Tab-separated table of C-alpha atoms in Angstrom:
chain	number	residue	atom	x	y	z
A	1	MET	CA	93.288	71.239	103.491
A	2	GLU	CA	89.555	71.278	103.764
A	3	MET	CA	87.863	74.275	102.190
A	4	GLY	CA	84.799	76.026	103.473
A	5	TRP	CA	83.568	76.838	106.931
A	6	ARG	CA	84.145	74.143	109.574
A	7	TRP	CA	81.762	74.296	112.508
A	8	ASP	CA	83.637	71.764	114.636
A	9	PHE	CA	86.753	73.914	114.428
A	10	THR	CA	84.691	76.986	115.267
A	11	TYR	CA	83.318	75.356	118.436
A	12	GLU	CA	86.760	74.161	119.352
A	13	ILE	CA	88.315	77.626	119.304
A	14	LEU	CA	85.307	79.479	120.693
A	15	PRO	CA	86.231	79.266	124.425
A	16	GLN	CA	89.721	80.542	123.706
A	17	MET	CA	88.323	83.443	121.706
A	18	ALA	CA	85.821	84.290	124.432
A	19	ILE	CA	88.562	84.600	127.033
A	20	ALA	CA	90.625	86.718	124.662
A	21	THR	CA	87.596	88.953	124.093
A	22	LEU	CA	87.595	89.741	127.806
A	23	ASN	CA	91.224	90.798	127.485
A	24	THR	CA	90.318	93.052	124.562
A	25	ILE	CA	87.546	94.698	126.565
A	26	LEU	CA	89.886	95.096	129.516
A	27	ALA	CA	92.559	96.672	127.295
A	28	ALA	CA	90.050	99.066	125.749
A	29	GLY	CA	88.686	100.028	129.171
A	30	VAL	CA	92.069	100.641	130.775
A	31	GLY	CA	93.356	102.452	127.689
A	32	TYR	CA	90.281	104.648	127.680
A	33	ALA	CA	90.608	105.489	131.362
A	34	ILE	CA	94.229	106.513	130.835
A	35	ALA	CA	93.308	108.534	127.740
A	36	LEU	CA	90.632	110.411	129.689
A	37	ILE	CA	93.173	111.434	132.326
A	38	VAL	CA	96.019	112.159	129.885
A	39	GLY	CA	93.609	114.314	127.889
A	40	LEU	CA	92.984	116.415	131.001
A	41	PHE	CA	96.713	117.009	131.410
A	42	PHE	CA	97.097	118.086	127.797
A	43	LEU	CA	94.098	120.363	128.235
A	44	LEU	CA	95.567	121.956	131.365
A	45	ALA	CA	98.890	122.418	129.568
A	46	GLN	CA	97.061	124.238	126.774
A	47	ARG	CA	95.445	126.644	129.166
A	48	THR	CA	98.579	127.852	130.938
A	49	PRO	CA	99.524	131.494	130.331
A	50	SER	CA	103.088	130.694	129.148
A	51	LYS	CA	103.328	131.092	125.359
A	52	ILE	CA	106.377	128.861	124.928
A	53	PHE	CA	104.875	126.119	127.045
A	54	ASN	CA	101.660	126.303	125.010
A	55	TRP	CA	103.574	126.070	121.761
A	56	VAL	CA	105.606	123.063	122.928
A	57	ASN	CA	102.460	121.369	124.150
A	58	ARG	CA	100.663	121.990	120.856
A	59	GLU	CA	103.582	120.613	118.851
A	60	ILE	CA	103.715	117.475	121.008
A	61	VAL	CA	99.987	116.940	120.547
A	62	GLU	CA	100.323	117.551	116.823
A	63	PHE	CA	103.208	115.105	116.572
A	64	ILE	CA	101.406	112.335	118.441
A	65	ARG	CA	98.251	112.897	116.433
A	66	SER	CA	99.877	112.760	113.030
A	67	THR	CA	102.018	109.667	113.474
A	68	PRO	CA	100.765	106.087	113.361
A	69	LEU	CA	99.804	104.368	116.597
A	70	LEU	CA	101.507	101.204	115.346
A	71	ILE	CA	104.966	102.787	115.213
A	72	GLN	CA	104.376	104.550	118.498
A	73	LEU	CA	103.694	101.130	119.997
A	74	PHE	CA	106.933	99.767	118.539
A	75	PHE	CA	108.781	102.849	119.716
A	76	VAL	CA	107.631	102.536	123.311
A	77	TYR	CA	108.045	98.767	123.351
A	78	PHE	CA	111.516	98.611	121.819
A	79	VAL	CA	113.106	101.913	122.809
A	80	LEU	CA	112.321	102.123	126.529
A	81	PRO	CA	114.389	98.998	127.326
A	82	GLN	CA	117.385	100.750	125.722
A	83	PHE	CA	117.134	103.292	128.525
A	84	GLY	CA	116.882	100.558	131.121
A	85	ILE	CA	113.102	100.707	131.491
A	86	THR	CA	111.660	97.282	130.818
A	87	LEU	CA	107.886	97.204	130.847
A	88	SER	CA	105.558	94.384	129.918
A	89	ALA	CA	103.746	94.489	126.588
A	90	TRP	CA	100.515	95.219	128.448
A	91	VAL	CA	101.908	98.268	130.204
A	92	CYS	CA	103.565	99.559	127.013
A	93	GLY	CA	100.334	99.130	125.093
A	94	MET	CA	98.251	100.897	127.708
A	95	ILE	CA	100.713	103.802	127.949
A	96	THR	CA	100.816	104.240	124.190
A	97	ILE	CA	97.071	104.019	123.676
A	98	GLY	CA	96.537	106.368	126.604
A	99	LEU	CA	98.962	108.934	125.193
A	100	HIS	CA	97.771	108.627	121.606
A	101	PHE	CA	94.087	108.970	122.383
A	102	GLY	CA	94.792	111.411	125.222
A	103	THR	CA	95.765	113.959	122.583
A	104	TYR	CA	92.430	113.389	120.866
A	105	MET	CA	90.566	113.616	124.162
A	106	SER	CA	92.214	116.955	124.941
A	107	GLU	CA	90.804	118.286	121.664
A	108	VAL	CA	87.358	117.003	122.617
A	109	TYR	CA	87.596	118.706	126.024
A	110	ARG	CA	88.876	121.918	124.473
A	111	GLY	CA	86.066	121.997	121.918
A	112	ALA	CA	83.516	121.399	124.667
A	113	LEU	CA	84.871	124.182	126.876
A	114	GLU	CA	84.967	126.580	123.950
A	115	GLY	CA	81.424	125.563	123.106
A	116	VAL	CA	80.218	127.154	126.341
A	117	SER	CA	79.268	130.735	125.596
A	118	LYS	CA	81.610	133.495	126.805
A	119	THR	CA	78.665	135.326	128.367
A	120	GLN	CA	78.295	132.475	130.866
A	121	TRP	CA	81.744	133.293	132.190
A	122	GLU	CA	80.937	136.984	132.287
A	123	ALA	CA	77.717	136.346	134.162
A	124	CYS	CA	79.574	134.277	136.766
A	125	ARG	CA	82.141	137.036	137.048
A	126	ALA	CA	79.365	139.553	137.633
A	127	LEU	CA	77.830	137.330	140.307
A	128	ASN	CA	81.247	137.071	141.972
A	129	PHE	CA	81.428	133.267	141.711
A	130	SER	CA	84.829	131.745	142.315
A	131	THR	CA	86.602	130.081	139.354
A	132	ILE	CA	86.139	126.633	140.863
A	133	TYR	CA	82.464	127.253	141.519
A	134	THR	CA	82.047	128.589	137.979
A	135	TYR	CA	83.621	125.472	136.514
A	136	ARG	CA	81.781	123.065	138.764
A	137	ARG	CA	78.286	124.503	138.637
A	138	ILE	CA	78.101	126.536	135.436
A	139	VAL	CA	80.691	125.620	132.803
A	140	LEU	CA	81.265	121.881	133.166
A	141	PRO	CA	77.573	120.917	133.229
A	142	GLN	CA	77.175	122.766	129.933
A	143	ALA	CA	80.416	121.507	128.418
A	144	PHE	CA	79.745	117.865	129.218
A	145	PRO	CA	76.933	117.264	126.717
A	146	ILE	CA	79.077	118.819	123.980
A	147	ALA	CA	81.906	116.441	124.854
A	148	ILE	CA	79.813	113.270	124.953
A	149	PRO	CA	79.719	112.389	121.237
A	150	GLY	CA	83.477	112.858	120.915
A	151	MET	CA	84.218	110.938	124.091
A	152	GLY	CA	81.941	108.106	123.028
A	153	ASN	CA	83.408	107.912	119.559
A	154	TYR	CA	86.908	107.578	120.927
A	155	LEU	CA	85.804	104.818	123.279
A	156	VAL	CA	84.655	102.867	120.224
A	157	GLY	CA	87.788	104.030	118.388
A	158	ILE	CA	90.102	102.695	121.096
A	159	PHE	CA	88.205	99.428	121.126
A	160	LYS	CA	88.750	99.045	117.392
A	161	ASP	CA	92.440	99.895	117.678
A	162	THR	CA	93.160	97.277	120.354
A	163	PRO	CA	94.064	94.632	117.710
A	164	LEU	CA	97.240	96.652	117.144
A	165	LEU	CA	98.336	95.543	120.600
A	166	SER	CA	98.762	92.038	119.219
A	167	THR	CA	101.825	93.248	117.280
A	168	ILE	CA	103.774	93.701	120.511
A	169	GLY	CA	102.412	90.470	121.957
A	170	VAL	CA	99.471	91.492	124.126
A	171	ALA	CA	97.251	88.426	124.354
A	172	GLU	CA	94.016	90.038	123.206
A	173	LEU	CA	91.418	88.791	120.745
A	174	PHE	CA	93.313	89.338	117.526
A	175	HIS	CA	96.472	87.846	118.998
A	176	ALA	CA	94.526	84.746	119.997
A	177	ALA	CA	93.043	84.464	116.511
A	178	THR	CA	96.461	84.704	114.885
A	179	ALA	CA	97.881	82.139	117.287
A	180	VAL	CA	95.021	79.709	116.764
A	181	GLY	CA	95.131	80.288	113.017
A	182	GLY	CA	98.856	79.743	112.813
A	183	TYR	CA	98.720	76.602	114.941
A	184	ASN	CA	96.010	74.951	112.866
A	185	TYR	CA	96.900	76.696	109.632
A	186	ARG	CA	93.299	77.821	109.242
A	187	TYR	CA	92.640	81.525	109.293
A	188	LEU	CA	89.094	81.539	107.924
A	189	GLU	CA	87.248	80.809	111.168
A	190	PRO	CA	89.445	82.699	113.675
A	191	TYR	CA	89.589	85.956	111.697
A	192	THR	CA	85.920	85.797	110.757
A	193	LEU	CA	85.027	85.209	114.397
A	194	VAL	CA	87.099	88.218	115.397
A	195	GLY	CA	85.176	90.311	112.880
A	196	ILE	CA	81.838	89.058	114.180
A	197	ILE	CA	82.812	89.648	117.794
A	198	PHE	CA	83.934	93.175	116.983
A	199	LEU	CA	80.687	93.884	115.152
A	200	THR	CA	78.518	92.532	117.958
A	201	LEU	CA	80.347	94.694	120.483
A	202	SER	CA	80.963	97.911	118.613
A	203	ILE	CA	77.583	98.399	116.944
A	204	PRO	CA	75.653	98.300	120.258
A	205	ALA	CA	78.352	100.518	121.780
A	206	ALA	CA	77.957	103.064	118.978
A	207	MET	CA	74.176	102.915	119.347
A	208	TRP	CA	74.491	103.409	123.094
A	209	VAL	CA	76.672	106.479	122.523
A	210	ARG	CA	74.081	107.913	120.133
A	211	LYS	CA	71.327	107.301	122.683
A	212	LEU	CA	73.394	108.861	125.462
A	213	GLU	CA	73.988	111.908	123.299
A	214	ARG	CA	70.254	112.217	122.711
A	215	ASP	CA	69.373	111.690	126.382
A	216	VAL	CA	71.809	114.354	127.513
A	217	ASN	CA	70.512	116.770	124.906
A	218	ILE	CA	66.962	116.128	126.055
A	219	SER	CA	67.843	116.614	129.699
A	220	GLN	CA	69.542	119.876	128.774
A	221	GLY	CA	66.426	120.976	126.937
A	222	LYS	CA	68.261	121.259	123.617
A	223	ILE	CA	65.956	118.940	121.702
A	224	LYS	CA	62.471	117.794	122.474
A	225	LYS	CA	61.480	114.202	122.998
B	1	MET	CA	127.018	104.253	115.872
B	2	THR	CA	126.047	107.884	115.504
B	3	TYR	CA	122.711	108.916	114.089
B	4	PHE	CA	124.417	110.233	110.972
B	5	GLU	CA	126.056	106.871	110.308
B	6	PHE	CA	122.699	105.213	110.849
B	7	LEU	CA	121.071	107.449	108.253
B	8	ASN	CA	123.956	106.904	105.871
B	9	GLU	CA	123.532	103.164	106.067
B	10	HIS	CA	119.770	102.770	106.295
B	11	GLY	CA	118.422	106.086	105.010
B	12	ILE	CA	117.951	104.812	101.461
B	13	THR	CA	115.997	101.771	102.649
B	14	LEU	CA	113.694	103.964	104.712
B	15	LEU	CA	113.199	106.328	101.781
B	16	LEU	CA	112.294	103.422	99.494
B	17	GLY	CA	109.776	102.328	102.112
B	18	THR	CA	108.416	105.874	102.174
B	19	VAL	CA	107.846	105.714	98.409
B	20	THR	CA	105.735	102.577	98.902
B	21	THR	CA	103.820	104.283	101.723
B	22	VAL	CA	103.052	107.205	99.400
B	23	LYS	CA	101.896	104.762	96.706
B	24	VAL	CA	99.600	102.995	99.157
B	25	LEU	CA	98.295	106.360	100.357
B	26	VAL	CA	97.551	107.690	96.863
B	27	CYS	CA	95.870	104.494	95.644
B	28	SER	CA	93.728	104.059	98.751
B	29	MET	CA	92.875	107.766	98.727
B	30	ILE	CA	91.502	107.547	95.200
B	31	LEU	CA	89.580	104.388	96.073
B	32	TYR	CA	88.108	105.802	99.278
B	33	VAL	CA	86.994	109.045	97.640
B	34	ILE	CA	85.142	107.141	94.909
B	35	ILE	CA	83.541	104.753	97.414
B	36	SER	CA	82.515	107.597	99.730
B	37	MET	CA	80.798	109.429	96.891
B	38	ILE	CA	78.890	106.359	95.717
B	39	PHE	CA	77.809	105.150	99.149
B	40	GLY	CA	77.164	108.651	100.444
B	41	LEU	CA	74.674	109.146	97.622
B	42	MET	CA	73.234	105.644	98.054
B	43	ARG	CA	72.685	106.348	101.735
B	44	LEU	CA	70.317	109.168	100.776
B	45	SER	CA	68.419	107.154	98.186
B	46	LYS	CA	64.675	106.769	98.640
B	47	ASN	CA	64.865	103.175	97.423
B	48	PRO	CA	65.029	101.024	100.607
B	49	VAL	CA	67.179	98.338	98.946
B	50	ILE	CA	69.853	100.806	97.831
B	51	GLN	CA	69.758	102.662	101.126
B	52	GLY	CA	69.850	99.424	103.110
B	53	THR	CA	72.843	98.152	101.162
B	54	ALA	CA	74.735	101.340	101.876
B	55	THR	CA	73.804	101.268	105.568
B	56	VAL	CA	74.912	97.651	105.977
B	57	TYR	CA	78.174	98.380	104.185
B	58	ILE	CA	78.903	101.440	106.305
B	59	GLU	CA	77.994	99.808	109.624
B	60	PHE	CA	79.981	96.702	108.756
B	61	PHE	CA	83.189	98.478	107.871
B	62	ARG	CA	82.928	100.982	110.697
B	63	GLY	CA	82.044	98.297	113.197
B	64	THR	CA	84.981	95.964	112.614
B	65	SER	CA	88.569	96.866	113.109
B	66	LEU	CA	90.699	97.894	110.121
B	67	LEU	CA	93.386	95.409	111.074
B	68	VAL	CA	90.847	92.586	111.085
B	69	GLN	CA	89.593	93.619	107.642
B	70	LEU	CA	93.146	93.791	106.360
B	71	PHE	CA	94.020	90.334	107.613
B	72	TRP	CA	90.732	89.020	106.342
B	73	ALA	CA	91.440	90.386	102.869
B	74	TYR	CA	94.933	88.946	102.841
B	75	TYR	CA	94.672	85.650	104.717
B	76	VAL	CA	91.021	84.616	104.440
B	77	LEU	CA	90.038	85.585	100.901
B	78	PRO	CA	92.384	82.910	99.471
B	79	PHE	CA	90.046	80.366	101.113
B	80	PHE	CA	87.413	81.564	98.688
B	81	GLY	CA	89.794	81.338	95.768
B	82	ILE	CA	90.557	85.056	95.675
B	83	SER	CA	94.256	85.606	96.177
B	84	LEU	CA	95.170	89.260	96.336
B	85	GLU	CA	98.687	90.574	96.298
B	86	ALA	CA	99.674	92.177	99.590
B	87	PHE	CA	99.683	95.648	98.063
B	88	THR	CA	96.251	95.178	96.482
B	89	ALA	CA	94.790	93.665	99.651
B	90	GLY	CA	96.144	96.602	101.649
B	91	VAL	CA	94.763	99.231	99.298
B	92	VAL	CA	91.380	97.513	99.005
B	93	ALA	CA	90.997	97.117	102.775
B	94	LEU	CA	92.033	100.722	103.431
B	95	GLY	CA	89.795	102.029	100.647
B	96	LEU	CA	86.764	100.067	101.807
B	97	ASN	CA	87.269	100.960	105.465
B	98	PHE	CA	87.807	104.680	104.931
B	99	GLY	CA	85.133	104.740	102.237
B	100	ALA	CA	82.619	103.828	104.937
B	101	TYR	CA	83.696	106.773	107.094
B	102	GLY	CA	83.856	109.033	104.032
B	103	ALA	CA	80.347	108.069	102.945
B	104	GLU	CA	78.988	109.454	106.216
B	105	ILE	CA	80.854	112.716	105.597
B	106	VAL	CA	79.443	112.931	102.057
B	107	ARG	CA	75.950	112.213	103.359
B	108	ALA	CA	76.222	114.965	105.975
B	109	GLY	CA	77.610	117.294	103.303
B	110	ILE	CA	74.711	116.701	100.940
B	111	LEU	CA	72.209	117.224	103.753
B	112	ALA	CA	73.936	120.497	104.614
B	113	VAL	CA	73.307	121.983	101.155
B	114	PRO	CA	70.437	124.462	101.635
B	115	LYS	CA	67.045	123.138	100.624
B	116	GLY	CA	66.459	126.134	98.386
B	117	GLN	CA	69.153	124.864	96.046
B	118	TRP	CA	67.259	121.625	95.518
B	119	GLU	CA	64.018	123.475	94.983
B	120	ALA	CA	65.600	125.957	92.582
B	121	ALA	CA	67.114	123.134	90.536
B	122	HIS	CA	63.744	121.424	90.578
B	123	SER	CA	61.837	124.478	89.419
B	124	LEU	CA	64.344	124.984	86.595
B	125	ASN	CA	63.349	121.497	85.456
B	126	PHE	CA	66.817	119.931	85.825
B	127	THR	CA	66.877	116.157	85.576
B	128	PRO	CA	67.741	114.450	88.908
B	129	ALA	CA	71.171	113.448	87.554
B	130	LYS	CA	71.951	116.967	86.396
B	131	ARG	CA	70.666	118.370	89.672
B	132	ILE	CA	73.105	116.244	91.660
B	133	LYS	CA	76.005	116.716	89.275
B	134	ARG	CA	75.786	120.422	88.527
B	135	ILE	CA	74.143	121.938	91.581
B	136	ILE	CA	74.604	119.780	94.660
B	137	ILE	CA	78.006	118.100	94.251
B	138	PRO	CA	79.962	121.329	93.553
B	139	GLN	CA	78.504	122.868	96.687
B	140	ILE	CA	79.312	120.010	99.041
B	141	PHE	CA	83.085	120.313	98.641
B	142	PRO	CA	83.577	123.321	100.920
B	143	ILE	CA	81.460	121.516	103.515
B	144	ILE	CA	83.013	118.063	103.336
B	145	LEU	CA	86.660	118.971	102.780
B	146	PRO	CA	87.552	119.924	106.387
B	147	PRO	CA	86.304	116.615	107.871
B	148	ALA	CA	87.646	114.743	104.832
B	149	ALA	CA	91.058	116.296	105.476
B	150	ASN	CA	91.068	114.882	109.010
B	151	LEU	CA	90.053	111.512	107.636
B	152	THR	CA	92.846	111.602	105.060
B	153	VAL	CA	95.458	112.257	107.746
B	154	GLU	CA	93.992	109.255	109.586
B	155	LEU	CA	94.374	107.311	106.335
B	156	LEU	CA	98.055	108.199	106.124
B	157	LYS	CA	98.485	106.896	109.666
B	158	ALA	CA	96.493	103.793	108.857
B	159	THR	CA	98.717	102.934	105.887
B	160	ALA	CA	101.268	101.818	108.485
B	161	LEU	CA	99.092	98.753	109.072
B	162	VAL	CA	99.714	97.341	105.595
B	163	ALA	CA	103.211	96.484	106.821
B	164	LEU	CA	101.559	93.723	108.863
B	165	VAL	CA	100.369	91.998	105.683
B	166	THR	CA	103.922	92.122	104.292
B	167	VAL	CA	103.711	95.250	102.164
B	168	VAL	CA	107.241	96.633	102.201
B	169	ASP	CA	106.406	100.171	103.289
B	170	LEU	CA	108.077	102.568	105.716
B	171	THR	CA	106.834	100.723	108.797
B	172	PHE	CA	107.928	97.377	107.382
B	173	GLU	CA	111.427	98.693	106.630
B	174	ALA	CA	111.699	100.267	110.075
B	175	LYS	CA	110.746	96.959	111.671
B	176	GLN	CA	113.167	95.109	109.432
B	177	ILE	CA	116.077	97.431	110.258
B	178	ASN	CA	115.168	97.175	113.928
B	179	SER	CA	115.366	93.400	113.866
B	180	ILE	CA	118.789	93.496	112.181
B	181	THR	CA	120.487	96.311	114.099
B	182	TRP	CA	118.408	96.673	117.298
B	183	LEU	CA	118.834	100.434	116.973
B	184	SER	CA	115.183	100.861	117.915
B	185	ALA	CA	115.283	104.536	118.865
B	186	GLN	CA	116.935	105.466	115.584
B	187	CYS	CA	114.819	103.464	113.181
B	188	PHE	CA	111.393	103.941	114.799
B	189	GLY	CA	112.237	107.546	115.643
B	190	THR	CA	113.148	108.235	112.019
B	191	ALA	CA	109.992	106.508	110.810
B	192	LEU	CA	107.867	108.612	113.167
B	193	LEU	CA	109.607	111.758	111.913
B	194	ILE	CA	109.016	110.828	108.266
B	195	TYR	CA	105.307	110.198	108.921
B	196	TYR	CA	105.109	113.486	110.795
B	197	ILE	CA	106.784	115.413	107.971
B	198	MET	CA	104.546	113.772	105.370
B	199	ALA	CA	101.422	114.648	107.329
B	200	ARG	CA	102.349	118.102	108.522
B	201	PHE	CA	104.273	119.545	105.595
B	202	ALA	CA	102.866	117.726	102.570
B	203	LEU	CA	99.425	116.235	103.098
B	204	VAL	CA	97.877	118.912	105.319
B	205	PRO	CA	99.033	121.891	103.177
B	206	PHE	CA	97.756	120.066	100.080
B	207	LEU	CA	94.345	119.517	101.688
B	208	ARG	CA	94.185	123.144	102.888
B	209	TRP	CA	94.925	124.215	99.316
B	210	LEU	CA	92.031	122.036	98.110
B	211	GLU	CA	89.759	123.672	100.700
B	212	VAL	CA	90.667	127.147	99.499
B	213	LEU	CA	90.178	126.056	95.901
B	214	ALA	CA	86.760	124.568	96.634
B	215	ALA	CA	85.679	127.661	98.546
B	216	ARG	CA	86.738	129.863	95.648
B	217	LYS	CA	84.852	127.699	93.150
B	218	VAL	CA	81.525	128.361	94.824
B	219	GLY	CA	82.376	132.002	95.366
B	220	LYS	CA	83.022	131.816	99.091
B	221	GLU	CA	86.485	133.260	99.522
B	222	LYS	CA	88.393	131.773	102.390
B	223	ALA	CA	91.186	133.655	104.063
């Protein structure tokens, strides 16, 4: 076996890797969208008046947050068919990522809502604003900038966790690299390429999140230009 | 097969896997704490070369996926004549990856120490090394421990990935039992429970205890 970097092999596998990269981005995007919505449901469940319901919800969130995503993936992928629900690897992966990061998103939302001062609520009460109006015009616009760093970080976080999907057979970037590597028995180029592709996507994404955070803070008058 | 019979037959295997998981966790924890300290300090250095090195390291390991780094350490390093055992590769990859996140926590912690402390140490004519060691470092622990605790729970979860480079840990055993018996709910369910118990009733209380200890050390009692 030839040692060292082989450019011809790199060029040969590049198109395959590029297509797989699109799948990775798609998986991260869909997973993120689901997580955003699931997070809202967990948040709503936290804010119900029922004590028992709150406790159950908190324990579920705690359980999902303190167990590995990898085993959750296996659990969903292998256990659901036992109950007669057969889903494709894609769907299983998206559900699991959505649930796992949904619990994190709910914490981000909660922190953001709690970051809005209590007096804002009281003022709205005094002005006889309805709850919906208070949320829409007063609370959410103030909570949003607090939530942005957390939301952005989890977008990057989900993106970096998508390689786990390869373990249940989702044809994303890492899966393609493993397949190509196994077929040619050369792992140097595929895995290095995966690393480079991840770097070139996640560093600009992280920078964009930082800029967004700054822009929102400026528009809210929190920091000066 | 009832769940009790399942545990009777495969419980020992899962427990042995758990022992390996704990070993991986402890080793990578030690490694990541050391790396975080070193690179956290380097990140604040005035020397551009030292600071640049730390920045590149941190951005690199935070920018690529842990799984990719793990596979790289295990499958690609042999191309360069460095063959690591699976366990070592796993611990090194985890330590390096979490060290990058930890370094940012350490950096933020050092910056959060009030400026007056630096100035006081300076006016008492402490050497820079003594200043860091005796004044600054002891004070950063109450600041960095809460975020570090979160990171350490993430580390416990991340140890599951070493199963993919053939380290025989809890995840590996669960997968193995699953492929033999196809009792997926039982074996993955048990594995999830064990991880949950480790995180919730062992690791988190231990880290809370450390937080209280650190707060007491600098005279800030914590309820």
